[in-house]
mmCIF file of C-alpha atoms in Angstrom:
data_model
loop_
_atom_site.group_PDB
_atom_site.id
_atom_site.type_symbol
_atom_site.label_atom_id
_atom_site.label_comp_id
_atom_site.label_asym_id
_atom_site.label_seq_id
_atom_site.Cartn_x
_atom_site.Cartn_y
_atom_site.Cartn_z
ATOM 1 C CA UNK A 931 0.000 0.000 0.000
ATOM 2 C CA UNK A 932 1.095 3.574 -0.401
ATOM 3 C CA UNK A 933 2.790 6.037 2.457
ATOM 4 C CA UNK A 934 2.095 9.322 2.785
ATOM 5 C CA UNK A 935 3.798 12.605 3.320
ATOM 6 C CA UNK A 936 2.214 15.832 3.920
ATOM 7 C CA UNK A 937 4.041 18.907 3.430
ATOM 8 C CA UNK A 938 3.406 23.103 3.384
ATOM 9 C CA UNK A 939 1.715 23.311 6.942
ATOM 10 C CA UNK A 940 3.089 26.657 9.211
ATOM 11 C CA UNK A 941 2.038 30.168 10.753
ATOM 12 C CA UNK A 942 -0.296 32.326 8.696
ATOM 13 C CA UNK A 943 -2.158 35.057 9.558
ATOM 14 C CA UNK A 944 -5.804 35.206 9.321
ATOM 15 C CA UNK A 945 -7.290 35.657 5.736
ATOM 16 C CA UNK A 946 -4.466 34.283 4.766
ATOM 17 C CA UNK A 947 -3.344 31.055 2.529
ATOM 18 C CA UNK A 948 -1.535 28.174 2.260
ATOM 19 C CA UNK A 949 -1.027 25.021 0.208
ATOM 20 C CA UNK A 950 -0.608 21.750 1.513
ATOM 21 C CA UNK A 951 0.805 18.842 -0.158
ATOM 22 C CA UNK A 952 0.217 15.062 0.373
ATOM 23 C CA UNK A 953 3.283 12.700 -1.457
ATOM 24 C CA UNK A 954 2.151 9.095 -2.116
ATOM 25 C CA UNK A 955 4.688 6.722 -2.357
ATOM 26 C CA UNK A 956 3.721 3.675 -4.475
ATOM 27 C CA UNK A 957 2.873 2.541 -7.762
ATOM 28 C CA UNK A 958 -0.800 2.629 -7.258
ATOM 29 C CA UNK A 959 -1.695 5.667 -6.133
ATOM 30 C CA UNK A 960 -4.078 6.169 -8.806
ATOM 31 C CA UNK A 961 -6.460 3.343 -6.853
ATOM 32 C CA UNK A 962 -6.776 5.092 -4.248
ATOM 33 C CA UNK A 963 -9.162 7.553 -2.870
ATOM 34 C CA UNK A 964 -7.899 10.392 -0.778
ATOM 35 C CA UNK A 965 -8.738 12.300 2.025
ATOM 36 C CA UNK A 966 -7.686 15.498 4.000
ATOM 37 C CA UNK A 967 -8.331 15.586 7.840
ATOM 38 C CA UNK A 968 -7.539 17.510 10.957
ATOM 39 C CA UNK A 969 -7.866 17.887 14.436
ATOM 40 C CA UNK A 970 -7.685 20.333 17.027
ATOM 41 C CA UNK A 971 -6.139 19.697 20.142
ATOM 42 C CA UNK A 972 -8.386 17.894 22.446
ATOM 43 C CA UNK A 973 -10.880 16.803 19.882
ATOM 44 C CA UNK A 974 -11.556 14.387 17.280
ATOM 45 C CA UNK A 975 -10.587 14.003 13.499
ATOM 46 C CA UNK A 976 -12.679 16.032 11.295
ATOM 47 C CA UNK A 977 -13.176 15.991 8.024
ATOM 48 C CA UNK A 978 -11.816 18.452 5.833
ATOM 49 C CA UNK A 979 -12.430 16.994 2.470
ATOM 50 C CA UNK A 980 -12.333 13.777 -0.050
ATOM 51 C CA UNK A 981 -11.827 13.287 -3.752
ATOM 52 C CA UNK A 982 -11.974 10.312 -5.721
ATOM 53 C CA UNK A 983 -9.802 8.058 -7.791
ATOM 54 C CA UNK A 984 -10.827 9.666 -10.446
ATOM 55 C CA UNK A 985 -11.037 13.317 -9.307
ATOM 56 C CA UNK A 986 -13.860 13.977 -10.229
ATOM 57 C CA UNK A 987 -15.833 14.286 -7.165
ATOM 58 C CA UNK A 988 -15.397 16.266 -4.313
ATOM 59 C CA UNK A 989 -16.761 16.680 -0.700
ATOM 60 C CA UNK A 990 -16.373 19.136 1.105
ATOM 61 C CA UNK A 991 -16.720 19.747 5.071
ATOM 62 C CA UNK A 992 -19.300 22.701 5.934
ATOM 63 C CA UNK A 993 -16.550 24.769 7.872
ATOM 64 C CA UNK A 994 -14.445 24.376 4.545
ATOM 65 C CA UNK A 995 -16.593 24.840 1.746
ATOM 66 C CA UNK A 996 -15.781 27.586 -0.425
ATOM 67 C CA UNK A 997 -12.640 28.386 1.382
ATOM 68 C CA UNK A 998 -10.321 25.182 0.305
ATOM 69 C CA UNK A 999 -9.908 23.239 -2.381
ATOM 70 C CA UNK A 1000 -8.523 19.961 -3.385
ATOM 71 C CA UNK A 1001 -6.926 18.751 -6.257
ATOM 72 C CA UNK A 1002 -4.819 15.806 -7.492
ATOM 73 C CA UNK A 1003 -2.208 15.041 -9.588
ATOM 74 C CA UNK A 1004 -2.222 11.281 -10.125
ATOM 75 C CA UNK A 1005 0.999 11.393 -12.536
ATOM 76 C CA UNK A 1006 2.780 13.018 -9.794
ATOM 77 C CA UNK A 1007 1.755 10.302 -6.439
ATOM 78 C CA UNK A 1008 0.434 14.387 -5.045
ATOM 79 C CA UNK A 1009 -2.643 15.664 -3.792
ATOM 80 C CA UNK A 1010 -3.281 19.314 -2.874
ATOM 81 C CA UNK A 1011 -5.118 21.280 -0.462
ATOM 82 C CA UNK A 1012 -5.258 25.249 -1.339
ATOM 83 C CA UNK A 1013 -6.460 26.862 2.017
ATOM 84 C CA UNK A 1014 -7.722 30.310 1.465
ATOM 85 C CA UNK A 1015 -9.054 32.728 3.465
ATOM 86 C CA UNK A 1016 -7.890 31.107 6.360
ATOM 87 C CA UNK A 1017 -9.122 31.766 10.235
ATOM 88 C CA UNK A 1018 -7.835 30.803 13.730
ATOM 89 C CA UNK A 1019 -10.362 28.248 14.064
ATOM 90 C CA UNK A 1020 -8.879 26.335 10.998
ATOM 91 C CA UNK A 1021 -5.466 25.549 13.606
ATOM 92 C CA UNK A 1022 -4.946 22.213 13.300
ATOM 93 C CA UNK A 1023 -2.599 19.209 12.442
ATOM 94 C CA UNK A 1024 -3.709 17.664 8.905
ATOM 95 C CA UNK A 1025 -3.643 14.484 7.928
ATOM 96 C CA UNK A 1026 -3.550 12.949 4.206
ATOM 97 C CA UNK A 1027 -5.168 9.626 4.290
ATOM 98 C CA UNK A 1028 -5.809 7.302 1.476
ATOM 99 C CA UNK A 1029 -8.486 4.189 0.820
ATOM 100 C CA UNK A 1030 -7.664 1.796 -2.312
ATOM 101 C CA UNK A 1031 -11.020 1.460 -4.123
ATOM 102 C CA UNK A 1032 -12.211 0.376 -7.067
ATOM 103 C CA UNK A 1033 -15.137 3.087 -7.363
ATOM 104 C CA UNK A 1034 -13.467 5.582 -9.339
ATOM 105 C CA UNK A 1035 -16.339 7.977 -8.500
ATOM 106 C CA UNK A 1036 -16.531 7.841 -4.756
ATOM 107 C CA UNK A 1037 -15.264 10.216 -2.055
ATOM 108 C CA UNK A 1038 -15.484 9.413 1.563
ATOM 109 C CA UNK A 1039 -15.945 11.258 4.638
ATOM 110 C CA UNK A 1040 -15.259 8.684 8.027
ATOM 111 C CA UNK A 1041 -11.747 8.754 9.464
ATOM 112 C CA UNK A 1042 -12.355 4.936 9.855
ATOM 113 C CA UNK A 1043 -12.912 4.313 6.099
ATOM 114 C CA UNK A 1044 -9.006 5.331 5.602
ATOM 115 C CA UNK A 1045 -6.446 2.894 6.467
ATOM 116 C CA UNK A 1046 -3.579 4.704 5.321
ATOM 117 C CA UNK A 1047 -2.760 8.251 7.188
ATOM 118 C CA UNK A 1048 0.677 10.187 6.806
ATOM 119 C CA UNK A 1049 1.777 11.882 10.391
ATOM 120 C CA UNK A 1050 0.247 15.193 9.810
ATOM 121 C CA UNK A 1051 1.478 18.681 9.214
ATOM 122 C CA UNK A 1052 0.894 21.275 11.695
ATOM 123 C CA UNK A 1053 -1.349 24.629 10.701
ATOM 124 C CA UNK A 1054 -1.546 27.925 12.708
ATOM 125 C CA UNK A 1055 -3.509 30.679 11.674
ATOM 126 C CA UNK A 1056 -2.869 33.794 14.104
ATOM 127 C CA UNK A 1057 -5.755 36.009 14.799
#
């Protein structure tokens, strides 16, 4: 299975933007279906958004939409997460995570559904 390595996390201000980036290793990236999360400390994983095998569907989380956006680059082993417009409560470590599928249309949105999870990049976005 692939590993992951997420990259671009630091200390922004607020409004703000940065890009994070997610480096599969592996042959087969393009089976899998990825996934950005994060969490705060003292709470749980929440999800920031999916995208298929394909690409071609996205889901957002409601404290994201309109704000971030994911992309992927399946020739480069890369998916990206442009944060814009970014506010303290987005402060966070994020985690890539990755599910091999064979639905090439699917996203999915339950921590549990990923087995695969890099080691998270840490996000501050000062007030």
């Amino acid at each position: 299975q692939v590993q992951l390595v997420e990259s671009g996390g630091g200390l922004v201000q607020a409004g703000g933007s940065l890009r994070l980036s997610c480096v599969a290793s592996g042959r087969t990236f393009s089976s899998y279906a990825m996934g950005w999360f994060r969490q705060a400390p003292g709470k749980e994983h929440e999800f920031v958004v999916g995208i298929s095998v394909s690409g071609g569907m996205t889901a957002y989380g409601d404290s994201v939409k309109g704000r971030f956006t994911i992309s992927r680059g399946n020739a480069e082993n890369t998916v990206y997460l442009q944060m814009n417009s970014l506010k303290p409560e987005d402060t966070a470590v994020y985690y890539c995570a990755a599910k091999g599928t064979r639905d090439y249309s699917r996203t999915y949105y339950r921590a549990d559904e990923y087995p695969v999870w890099g080691q998270g990049t840490q996000v501050t976005v000062s007030s």
